[in-house]
Tab-separated table of C-alpha atoms in Angstrom:
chain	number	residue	atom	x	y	z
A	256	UNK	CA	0.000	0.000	0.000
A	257	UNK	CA	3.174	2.459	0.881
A	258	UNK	CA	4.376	1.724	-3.014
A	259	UNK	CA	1.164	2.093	-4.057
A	260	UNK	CA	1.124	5.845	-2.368
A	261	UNK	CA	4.333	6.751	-3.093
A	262	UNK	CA	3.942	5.946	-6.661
A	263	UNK	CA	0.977	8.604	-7.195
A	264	UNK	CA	2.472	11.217	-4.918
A	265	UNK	CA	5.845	11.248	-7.520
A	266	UNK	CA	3.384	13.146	-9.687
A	267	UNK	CA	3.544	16.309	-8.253
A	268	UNK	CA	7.503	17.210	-9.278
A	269	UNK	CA	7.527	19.482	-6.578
A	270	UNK	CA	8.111	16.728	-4.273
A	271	UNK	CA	11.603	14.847	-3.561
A	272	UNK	CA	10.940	11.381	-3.511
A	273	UNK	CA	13.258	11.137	0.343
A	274	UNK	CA	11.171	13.592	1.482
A	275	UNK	CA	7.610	11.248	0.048
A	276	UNK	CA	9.504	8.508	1.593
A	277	UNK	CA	10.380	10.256	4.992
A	278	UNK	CA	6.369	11.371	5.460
A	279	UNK	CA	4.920	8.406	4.716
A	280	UNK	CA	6.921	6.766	7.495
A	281	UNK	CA	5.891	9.060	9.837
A	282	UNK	CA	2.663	8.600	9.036
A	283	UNK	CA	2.706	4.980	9.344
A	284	UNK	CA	4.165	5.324	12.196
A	285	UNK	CA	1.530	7.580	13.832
A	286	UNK	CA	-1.558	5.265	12.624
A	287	UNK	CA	0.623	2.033	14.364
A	288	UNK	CA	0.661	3.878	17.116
A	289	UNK	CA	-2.674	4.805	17.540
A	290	UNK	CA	-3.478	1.580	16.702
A	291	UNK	CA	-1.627	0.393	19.421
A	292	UNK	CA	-3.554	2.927	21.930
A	293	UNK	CA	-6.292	0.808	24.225
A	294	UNK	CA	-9.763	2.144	25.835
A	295	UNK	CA	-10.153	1.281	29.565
A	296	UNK	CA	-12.326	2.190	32.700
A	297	UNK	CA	-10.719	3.009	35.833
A	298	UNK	CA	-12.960	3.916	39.014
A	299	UNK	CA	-15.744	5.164	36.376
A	300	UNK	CA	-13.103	7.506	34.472
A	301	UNK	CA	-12.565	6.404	30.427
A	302	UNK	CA	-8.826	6.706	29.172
A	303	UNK	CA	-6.887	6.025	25.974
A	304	UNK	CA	-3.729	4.925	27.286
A	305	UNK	CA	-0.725	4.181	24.205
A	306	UNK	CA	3.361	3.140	24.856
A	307	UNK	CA	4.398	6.078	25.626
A	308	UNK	CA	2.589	6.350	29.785
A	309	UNK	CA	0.335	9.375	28.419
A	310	UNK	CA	-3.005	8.541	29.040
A	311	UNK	CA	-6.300	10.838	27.628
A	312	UNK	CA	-9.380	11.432	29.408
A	313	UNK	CA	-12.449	9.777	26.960
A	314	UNK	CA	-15.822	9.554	26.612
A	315	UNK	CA	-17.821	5.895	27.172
A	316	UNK	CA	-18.120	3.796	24.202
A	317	UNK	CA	-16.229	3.050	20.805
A	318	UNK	CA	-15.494	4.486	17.638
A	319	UNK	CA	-18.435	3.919	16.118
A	320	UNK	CA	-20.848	4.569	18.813
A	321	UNK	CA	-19.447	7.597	20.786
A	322	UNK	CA	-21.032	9.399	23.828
A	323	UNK	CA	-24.140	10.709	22.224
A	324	UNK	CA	-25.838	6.711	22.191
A	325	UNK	CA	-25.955	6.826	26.209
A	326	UNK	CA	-27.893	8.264	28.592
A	327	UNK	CA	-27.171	11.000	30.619
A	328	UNK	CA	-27.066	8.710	33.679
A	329	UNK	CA	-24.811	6.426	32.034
A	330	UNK	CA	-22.137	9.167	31.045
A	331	UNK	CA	-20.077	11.082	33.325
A	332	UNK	CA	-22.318	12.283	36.674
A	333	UNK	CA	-22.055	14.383	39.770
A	334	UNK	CA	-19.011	15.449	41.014
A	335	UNK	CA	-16.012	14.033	38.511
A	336	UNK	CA	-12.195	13.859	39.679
A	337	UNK	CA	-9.347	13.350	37.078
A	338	UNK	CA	-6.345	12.018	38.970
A	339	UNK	CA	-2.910	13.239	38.172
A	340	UNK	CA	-1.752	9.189	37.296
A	341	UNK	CA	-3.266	5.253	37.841
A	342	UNK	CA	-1.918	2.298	37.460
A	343	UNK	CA	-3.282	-0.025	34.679
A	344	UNK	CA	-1.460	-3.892	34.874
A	345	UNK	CA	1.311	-2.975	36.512
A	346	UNK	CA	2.314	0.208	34.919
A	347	UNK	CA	1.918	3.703	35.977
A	348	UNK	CA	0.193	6.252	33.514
A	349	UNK	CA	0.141	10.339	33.881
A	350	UNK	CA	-2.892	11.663	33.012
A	351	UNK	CA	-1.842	14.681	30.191
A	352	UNK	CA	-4.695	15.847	28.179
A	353	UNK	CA	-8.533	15.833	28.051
A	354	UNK	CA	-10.199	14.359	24.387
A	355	UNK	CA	-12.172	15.982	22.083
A	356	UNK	CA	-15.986	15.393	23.462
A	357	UNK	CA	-14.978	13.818	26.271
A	358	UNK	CA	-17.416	15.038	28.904
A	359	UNK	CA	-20.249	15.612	25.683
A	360	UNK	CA	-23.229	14.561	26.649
A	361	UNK	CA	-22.897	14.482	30.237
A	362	UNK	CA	-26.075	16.356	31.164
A	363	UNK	CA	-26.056	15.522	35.207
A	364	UNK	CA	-22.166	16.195	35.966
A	365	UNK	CA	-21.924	19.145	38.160
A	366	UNK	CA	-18.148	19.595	38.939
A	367	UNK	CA	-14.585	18.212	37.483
A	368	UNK	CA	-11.283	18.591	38.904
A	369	UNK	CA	-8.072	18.313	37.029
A	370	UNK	CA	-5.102	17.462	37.970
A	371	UNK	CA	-1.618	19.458	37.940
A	372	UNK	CA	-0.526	17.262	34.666
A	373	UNK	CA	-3.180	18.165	32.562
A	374	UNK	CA	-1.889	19.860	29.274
A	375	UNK	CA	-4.205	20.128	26.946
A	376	UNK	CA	-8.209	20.107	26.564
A	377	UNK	CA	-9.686	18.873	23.164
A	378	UNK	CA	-12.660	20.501	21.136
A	379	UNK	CA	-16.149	19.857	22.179
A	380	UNK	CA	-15.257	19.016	25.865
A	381	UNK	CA	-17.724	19.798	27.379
A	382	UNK	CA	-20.961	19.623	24.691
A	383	UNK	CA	-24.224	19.570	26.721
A	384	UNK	CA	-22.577	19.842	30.162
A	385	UNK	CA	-25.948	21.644	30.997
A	386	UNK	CA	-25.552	20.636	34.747
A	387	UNK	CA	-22.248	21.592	35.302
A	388	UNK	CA	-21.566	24.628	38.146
A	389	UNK	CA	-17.497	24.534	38.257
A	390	UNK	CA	-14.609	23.409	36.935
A	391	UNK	CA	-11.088	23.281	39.823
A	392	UNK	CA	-7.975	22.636	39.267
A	393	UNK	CA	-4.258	21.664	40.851
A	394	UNK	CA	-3.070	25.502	41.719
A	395	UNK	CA	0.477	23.862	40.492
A	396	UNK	CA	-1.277	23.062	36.494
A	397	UNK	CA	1.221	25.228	33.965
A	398	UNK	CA	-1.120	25.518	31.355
A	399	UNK	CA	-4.391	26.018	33.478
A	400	UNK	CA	-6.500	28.086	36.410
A	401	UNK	CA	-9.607	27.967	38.248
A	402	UNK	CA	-10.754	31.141	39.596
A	403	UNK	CA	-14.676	31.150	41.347
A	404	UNK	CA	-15.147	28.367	39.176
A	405	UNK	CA	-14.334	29.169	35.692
A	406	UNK	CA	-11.456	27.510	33.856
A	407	UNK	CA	-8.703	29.767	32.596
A	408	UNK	CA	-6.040	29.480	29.954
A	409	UNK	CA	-2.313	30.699	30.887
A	410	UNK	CA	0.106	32.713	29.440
A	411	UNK	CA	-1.105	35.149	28.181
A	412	UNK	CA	-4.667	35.047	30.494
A	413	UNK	CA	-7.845	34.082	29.490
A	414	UNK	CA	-10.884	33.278	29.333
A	415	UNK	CA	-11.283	29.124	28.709
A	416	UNK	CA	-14.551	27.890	29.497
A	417	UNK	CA	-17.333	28.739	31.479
A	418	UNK	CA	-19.413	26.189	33.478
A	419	UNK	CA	-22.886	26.817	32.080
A	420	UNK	CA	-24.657	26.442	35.398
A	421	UNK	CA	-22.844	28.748	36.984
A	422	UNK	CA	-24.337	31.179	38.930
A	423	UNK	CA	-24.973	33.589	41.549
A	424	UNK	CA	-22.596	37.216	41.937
A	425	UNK	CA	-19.823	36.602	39.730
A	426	UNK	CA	-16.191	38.035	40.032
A	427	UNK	CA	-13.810	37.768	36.820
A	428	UNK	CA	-10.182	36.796	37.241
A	429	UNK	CA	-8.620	40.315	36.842
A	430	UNK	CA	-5.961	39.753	34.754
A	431	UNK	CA	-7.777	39.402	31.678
A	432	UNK	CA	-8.377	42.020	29.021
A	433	UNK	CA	-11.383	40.274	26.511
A	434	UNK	CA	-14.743	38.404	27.501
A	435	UNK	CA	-14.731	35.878	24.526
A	436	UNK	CA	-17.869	35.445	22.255
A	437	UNK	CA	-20.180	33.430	23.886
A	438	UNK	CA	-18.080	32.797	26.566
A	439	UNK	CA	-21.039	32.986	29.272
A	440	UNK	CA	-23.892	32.596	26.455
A	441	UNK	CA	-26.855	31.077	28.316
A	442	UNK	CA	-25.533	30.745	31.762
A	443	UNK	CA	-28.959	31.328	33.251
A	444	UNK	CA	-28.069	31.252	36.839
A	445	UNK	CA	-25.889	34.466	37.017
A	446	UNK	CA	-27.424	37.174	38.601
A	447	UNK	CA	-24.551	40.256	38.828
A	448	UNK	CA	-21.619	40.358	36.899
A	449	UNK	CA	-18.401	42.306	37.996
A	450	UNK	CA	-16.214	43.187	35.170
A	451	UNK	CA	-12.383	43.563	36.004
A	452	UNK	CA	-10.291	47.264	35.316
A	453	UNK	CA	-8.663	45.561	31.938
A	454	UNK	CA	-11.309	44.588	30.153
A	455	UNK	CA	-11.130	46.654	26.790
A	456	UNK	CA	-13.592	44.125	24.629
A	457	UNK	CA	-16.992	42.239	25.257
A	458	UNK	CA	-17.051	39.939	21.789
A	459	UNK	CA	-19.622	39.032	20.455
A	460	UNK	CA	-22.953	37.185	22.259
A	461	UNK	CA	-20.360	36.880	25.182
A	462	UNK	CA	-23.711	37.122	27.418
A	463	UNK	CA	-26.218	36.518	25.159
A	464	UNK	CA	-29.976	34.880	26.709
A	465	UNK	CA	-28.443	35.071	30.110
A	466	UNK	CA	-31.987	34.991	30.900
A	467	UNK	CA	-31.390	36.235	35.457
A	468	UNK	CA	-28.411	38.676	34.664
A	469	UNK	CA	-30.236	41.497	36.663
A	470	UNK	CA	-26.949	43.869	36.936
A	471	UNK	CA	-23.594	44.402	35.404
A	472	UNK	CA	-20.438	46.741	36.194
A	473	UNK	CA	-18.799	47.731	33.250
A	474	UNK	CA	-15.317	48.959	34.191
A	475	UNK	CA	-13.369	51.903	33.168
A	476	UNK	CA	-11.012	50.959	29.948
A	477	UNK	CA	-14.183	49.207	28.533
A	478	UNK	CA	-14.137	50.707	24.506
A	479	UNK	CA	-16.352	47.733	22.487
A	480	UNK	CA	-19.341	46.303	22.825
A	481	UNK	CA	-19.788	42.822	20.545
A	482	UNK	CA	-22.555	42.120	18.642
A	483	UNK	CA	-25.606	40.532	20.439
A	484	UNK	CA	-23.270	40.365	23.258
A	485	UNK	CA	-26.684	40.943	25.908
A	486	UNK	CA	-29.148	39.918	23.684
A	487	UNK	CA	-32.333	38.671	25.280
A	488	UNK	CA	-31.086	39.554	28.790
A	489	UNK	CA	-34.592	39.719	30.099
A	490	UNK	CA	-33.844	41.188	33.840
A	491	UNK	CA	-31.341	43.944	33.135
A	492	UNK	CA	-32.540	46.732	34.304
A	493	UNK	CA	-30.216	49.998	34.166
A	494	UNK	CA	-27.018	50.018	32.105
A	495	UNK	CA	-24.410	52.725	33.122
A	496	UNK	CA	-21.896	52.451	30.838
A	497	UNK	CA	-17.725	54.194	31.201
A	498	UNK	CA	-17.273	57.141	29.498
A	499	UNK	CA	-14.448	55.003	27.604
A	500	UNK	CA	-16.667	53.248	25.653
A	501	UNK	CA	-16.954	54.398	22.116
A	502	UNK	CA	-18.793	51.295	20.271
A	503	UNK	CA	-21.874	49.438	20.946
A	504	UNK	CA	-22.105	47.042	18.084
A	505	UNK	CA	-25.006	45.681	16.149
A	506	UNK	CA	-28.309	43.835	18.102
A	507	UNK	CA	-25.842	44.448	21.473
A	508	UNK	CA	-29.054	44.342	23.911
A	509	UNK	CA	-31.867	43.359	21.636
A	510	UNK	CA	-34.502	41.846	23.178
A	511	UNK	CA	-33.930	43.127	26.499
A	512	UNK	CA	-37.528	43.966	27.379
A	513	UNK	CA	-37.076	44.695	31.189
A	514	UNK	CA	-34.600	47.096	30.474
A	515	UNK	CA	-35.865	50.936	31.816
A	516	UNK	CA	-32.453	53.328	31.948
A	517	UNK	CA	-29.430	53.770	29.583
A	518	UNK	CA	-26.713	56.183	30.979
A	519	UNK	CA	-24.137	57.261	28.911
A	520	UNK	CA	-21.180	59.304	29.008
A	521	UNK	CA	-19.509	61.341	26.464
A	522	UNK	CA	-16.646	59.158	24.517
A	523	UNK	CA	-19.551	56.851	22.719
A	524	UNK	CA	-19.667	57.613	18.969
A	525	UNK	CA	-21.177	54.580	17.807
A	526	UNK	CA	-24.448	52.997	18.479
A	527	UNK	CA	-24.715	49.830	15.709
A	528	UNK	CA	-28.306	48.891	14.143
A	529	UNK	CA	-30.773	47.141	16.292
A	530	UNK	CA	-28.420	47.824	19.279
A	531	UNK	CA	-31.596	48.070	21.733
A	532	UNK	CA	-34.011	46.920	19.142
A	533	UNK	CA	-37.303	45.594	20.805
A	534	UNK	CA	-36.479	47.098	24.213
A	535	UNK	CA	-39.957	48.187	25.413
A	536	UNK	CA	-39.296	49.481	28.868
A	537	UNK	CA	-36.599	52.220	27.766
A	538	UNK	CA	-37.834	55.297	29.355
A	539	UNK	CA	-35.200	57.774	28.093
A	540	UNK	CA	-31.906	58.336	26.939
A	541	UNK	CA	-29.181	61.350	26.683
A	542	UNK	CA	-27.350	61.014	23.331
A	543	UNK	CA	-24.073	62.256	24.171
A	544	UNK	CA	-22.091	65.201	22.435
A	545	UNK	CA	-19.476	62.710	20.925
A	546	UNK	CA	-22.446	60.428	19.172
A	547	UNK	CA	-21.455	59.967	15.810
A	548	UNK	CA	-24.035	57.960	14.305
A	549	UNK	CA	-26.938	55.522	15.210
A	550	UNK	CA	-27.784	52.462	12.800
A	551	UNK	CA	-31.083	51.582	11.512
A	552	UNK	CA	-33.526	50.235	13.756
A	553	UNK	CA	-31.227	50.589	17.075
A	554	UNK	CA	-34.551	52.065	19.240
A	555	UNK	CA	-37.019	50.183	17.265
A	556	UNK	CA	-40.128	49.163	19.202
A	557	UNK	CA	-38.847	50.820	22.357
A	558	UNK	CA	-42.652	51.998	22.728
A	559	UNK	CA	-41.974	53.288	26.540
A	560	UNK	CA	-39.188	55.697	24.939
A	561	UNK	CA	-40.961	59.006	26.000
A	562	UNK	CA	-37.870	61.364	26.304
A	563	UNK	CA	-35.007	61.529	24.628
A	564	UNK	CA	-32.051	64.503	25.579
A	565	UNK	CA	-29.597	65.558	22.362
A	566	UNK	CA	-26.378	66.714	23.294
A	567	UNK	CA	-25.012	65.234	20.026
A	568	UNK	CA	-24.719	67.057	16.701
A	569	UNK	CA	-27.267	64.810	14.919
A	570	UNK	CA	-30.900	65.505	14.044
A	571	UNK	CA	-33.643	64.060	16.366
A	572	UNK	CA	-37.054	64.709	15.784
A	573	UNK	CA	-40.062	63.441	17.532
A	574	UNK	CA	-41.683	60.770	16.127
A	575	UNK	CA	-39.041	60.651	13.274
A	576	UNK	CA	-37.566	57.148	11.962
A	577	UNK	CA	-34.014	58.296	11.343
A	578	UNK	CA	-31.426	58.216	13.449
A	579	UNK	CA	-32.401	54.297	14.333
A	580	UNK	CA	-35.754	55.091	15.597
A	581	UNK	CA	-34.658	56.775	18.840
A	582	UNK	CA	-37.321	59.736	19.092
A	583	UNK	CA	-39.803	57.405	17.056
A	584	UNK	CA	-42.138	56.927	19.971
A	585	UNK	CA	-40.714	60.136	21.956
A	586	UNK	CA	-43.131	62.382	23.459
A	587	UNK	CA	-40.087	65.185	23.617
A	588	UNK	CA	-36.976	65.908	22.336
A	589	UNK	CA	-34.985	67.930	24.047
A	590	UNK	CA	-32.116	69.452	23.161
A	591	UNK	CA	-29.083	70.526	24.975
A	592	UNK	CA	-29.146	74.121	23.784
A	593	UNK	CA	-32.058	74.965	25.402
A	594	UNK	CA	-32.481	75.564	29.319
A	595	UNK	CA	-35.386	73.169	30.089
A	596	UNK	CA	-37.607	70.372	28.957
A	597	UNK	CA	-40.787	68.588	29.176
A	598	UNK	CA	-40.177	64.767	30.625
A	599	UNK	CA	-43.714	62.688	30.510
A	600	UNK	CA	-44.606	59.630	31.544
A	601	UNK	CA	-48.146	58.890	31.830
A	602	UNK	CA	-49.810	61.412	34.128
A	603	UNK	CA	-46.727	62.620	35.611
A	604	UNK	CA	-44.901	65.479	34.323
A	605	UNK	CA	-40.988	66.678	34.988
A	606	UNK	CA	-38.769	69.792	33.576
A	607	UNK	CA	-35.148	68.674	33.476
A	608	UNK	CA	-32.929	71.755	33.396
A	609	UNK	CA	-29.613	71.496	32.109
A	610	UNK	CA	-28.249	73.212	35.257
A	611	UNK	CA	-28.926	70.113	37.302
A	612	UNK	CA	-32.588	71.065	39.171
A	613	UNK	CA	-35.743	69.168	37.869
A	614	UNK	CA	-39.147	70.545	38.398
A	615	UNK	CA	-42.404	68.235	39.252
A	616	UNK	CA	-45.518	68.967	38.617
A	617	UNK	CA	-48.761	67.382	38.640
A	618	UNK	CA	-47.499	64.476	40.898
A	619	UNK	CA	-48.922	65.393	44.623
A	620	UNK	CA	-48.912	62.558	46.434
A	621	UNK	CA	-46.558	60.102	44.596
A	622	UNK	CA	-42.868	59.512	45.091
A	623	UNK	CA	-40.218	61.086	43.030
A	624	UNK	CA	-37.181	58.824	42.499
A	625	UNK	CA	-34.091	59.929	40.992
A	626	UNK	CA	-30.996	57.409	39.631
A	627	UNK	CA	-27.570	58.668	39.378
A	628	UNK	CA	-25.346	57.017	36.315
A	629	UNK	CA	-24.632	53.874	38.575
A	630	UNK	CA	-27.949	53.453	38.554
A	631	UNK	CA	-27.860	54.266	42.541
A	632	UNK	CA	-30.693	55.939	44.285
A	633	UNK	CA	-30.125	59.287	45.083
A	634	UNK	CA	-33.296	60.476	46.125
A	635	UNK	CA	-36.854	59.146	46.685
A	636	UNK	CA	-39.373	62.397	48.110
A	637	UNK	CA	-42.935	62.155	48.507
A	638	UNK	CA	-44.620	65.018	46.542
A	639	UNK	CA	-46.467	67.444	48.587
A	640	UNK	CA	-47.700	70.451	45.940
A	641	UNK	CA	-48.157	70.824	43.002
A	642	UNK	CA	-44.501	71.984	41.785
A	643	UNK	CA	-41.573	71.313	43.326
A	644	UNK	CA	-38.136	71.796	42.721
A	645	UNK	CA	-35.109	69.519	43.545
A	646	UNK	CA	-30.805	69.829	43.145
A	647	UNK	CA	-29.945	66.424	41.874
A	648	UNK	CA	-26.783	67.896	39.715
A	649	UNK	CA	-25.958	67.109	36.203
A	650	UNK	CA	-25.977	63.154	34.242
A	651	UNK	CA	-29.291	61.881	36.146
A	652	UNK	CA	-32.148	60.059	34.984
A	653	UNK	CA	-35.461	60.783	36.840
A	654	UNK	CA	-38.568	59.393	37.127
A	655	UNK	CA	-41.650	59.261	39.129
A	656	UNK	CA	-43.078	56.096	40.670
């Protein structure tokens, strides 16, 4: 079969025949040695152990049949240690990389610990792992890190994978710089995220249908926000974003429908199309003076968009498609030349004077509540007349409730 190979491969006159000879002897020696490679089960753990003492973490069953003709119950389950070595007929064997696939499937693991030996992790690891909270590891690994849970690459930092039922307040190891895309996509148990000081980039979908995400800290240095990188977070409820940030890419927090206040800072210029598209509970928004340009559709079917304050050099009109929709359903425009304007929301009424003091007015009895750019309460006051005038200083969003 070698002659038979080497014979059509002296076509090509590109090729020395040594060098055709010296490949084809690797390569046979590869496949002999892969042939030579045996499955086995040790305390419930799969391995493909070869000659050499490596042995590689596997999923249950052959070839042919691989991990997705089991049930979950019959694949890896609960809490799952990978010991650093085992002994297998007398001989020891380190344990050195992870397979491709070979936790797939294994819908009712909920932890795995590695060991310090572990090199490398193949593609498709962890497929369908819907179940599982954490991933530790050996603090001595050289190529790996657990930190609260999620599994880190070193040299340079990063992000490797994130358990997707992880949950709860969530910390990020602050050494790295970029949230990969769809690093966290559907982890529905996260409730707050915390984003370190180095983080320049969120890619794209990095926390796309992470359906309880109720708050998130974006830290100063942040300059790019990915495509559908919030999409169809459903329980975000006030973003405040740096005044680094300069791009918020296409679809970025579509679908958000819970969402009610978007702070900004001057230093955006970009807001991509669809960027809040279908985000009904927007109440307003300040466009700031350094907006460049909004892309179609970015505040389309925002129906609760009532107010909307231009500091930026573009048109807005009321009720006015361009500019992605944003004044499309707007009861007011206001714009930052002028001293004061008309906020409404329902029955209640508020001026908003650039100078920092809002006026209410037709609100006796009810509650004013005013949100710095944190989204932090800085004032709730009962209304007792029928105007009254507070000091809340400049960059505030109020409403009434």
């Amino acid at each position: 079969m070698l002659n038979k190979i080497y014979l059509l491969n002296l076509t090509n006159k590109n090729i020395e025949p040594m060098k055709i000879r010296t490949t084809l002897l690797a390569s046979a020696f590869c496949c002999w040695n892969m042939a030579m490679a045996e499955k086995i089960e040790i305390d419930g753990i799969y391995y493909n152990i070869g000659n050499d003492g490596n042995a590689e973490v596997t999923y249950k069953g052959d070839e042919e049949d691989g991990w997705m003709y089991y049930s979950a119950d019959e694949l890896y389950c609960g809490d799952v240690e990978i010991p650093k070595q085992f002994e297998y007929k007398g001989k020891n064997y380190a344990v050195k990389s992870i397979g491709k696939d070979a936790f797939a499937g294994s819908k009712l693991m909920t932890s795995v610990y590695f060991p310090a030996t572990l090199e490398t992790i193949g593609n498709g690891c962890f497929t369908l792992c819907q179940t599982l909270e954490k991933i530790d590891i050996e603090e001595d690994n050289e190529n790996f890190f657990s930190y609260n849970g999620i599994l880190y690459s070193k040299n340079p930092t990063s992000i490797f994978f994130v358990p997707r039922a992880i949950g709860g307040d969530l910390e990020l190891n602050n050494e790295i710089t970029t949230i990969p895309s769809a690093a966290f996509q559907n982890c529905k148990n996260i409730t707050t995220i915390l984003l370190p000081d180095g983080i320049t980039t969120i890619q794209d979908g990095a926390f796309n249908s992470c359906t309880n995400l109720e708050e998130i800290f974006f830290n100063d240095g942040l300059t790019t926000i990915g495509e559908y990188a919030f999409s169809k977070c459903n329980k975000l409820n006030i973003l405040s974003f740096p005044n680094s940030l300069t791009t918020i890419k296409a679809a970025a927090f579509t679908d958000c429908t819970n969402l009610n206040y978007v702070l900004v800072h001057d230093g955006l210029e970009t807001i991509g199309k669809m960027a809040f598209y279908n985000c009904q509970n927007i109440l307003g928004i300040e466009l700031p003076s350094t907006l460049k340009s909004i892309g179609d559709q970015a505040f389309d079917l925002c129906y609760s968009l009532d107010v909307v304050l231009n500091n930026s050099n573009l048109v807005v009109t009321a009720g006015s498609t361009t500019n992605g929709h944003v004044a499309y359903y707007a009861t007011e425009v206001i714009d930052s030349k002028t001293e004061t304007g008309l906020l409404t929301n329902g029955k209640k009424n508020i001026y908003l004077h650039t100078d920092g003091t809002i006026n209410v007015t037709n609100a006796t009895g009810k509650n004013v509540m005013i949100y710095d750019y944190n989204g932090r309460l800085l004032m709730n006051e009962k209304i007792d007349s029928e105007l009254q005038m507070f000091n809340i200083g400049k960059h505030t969003i109020p409403t009434i409730r």
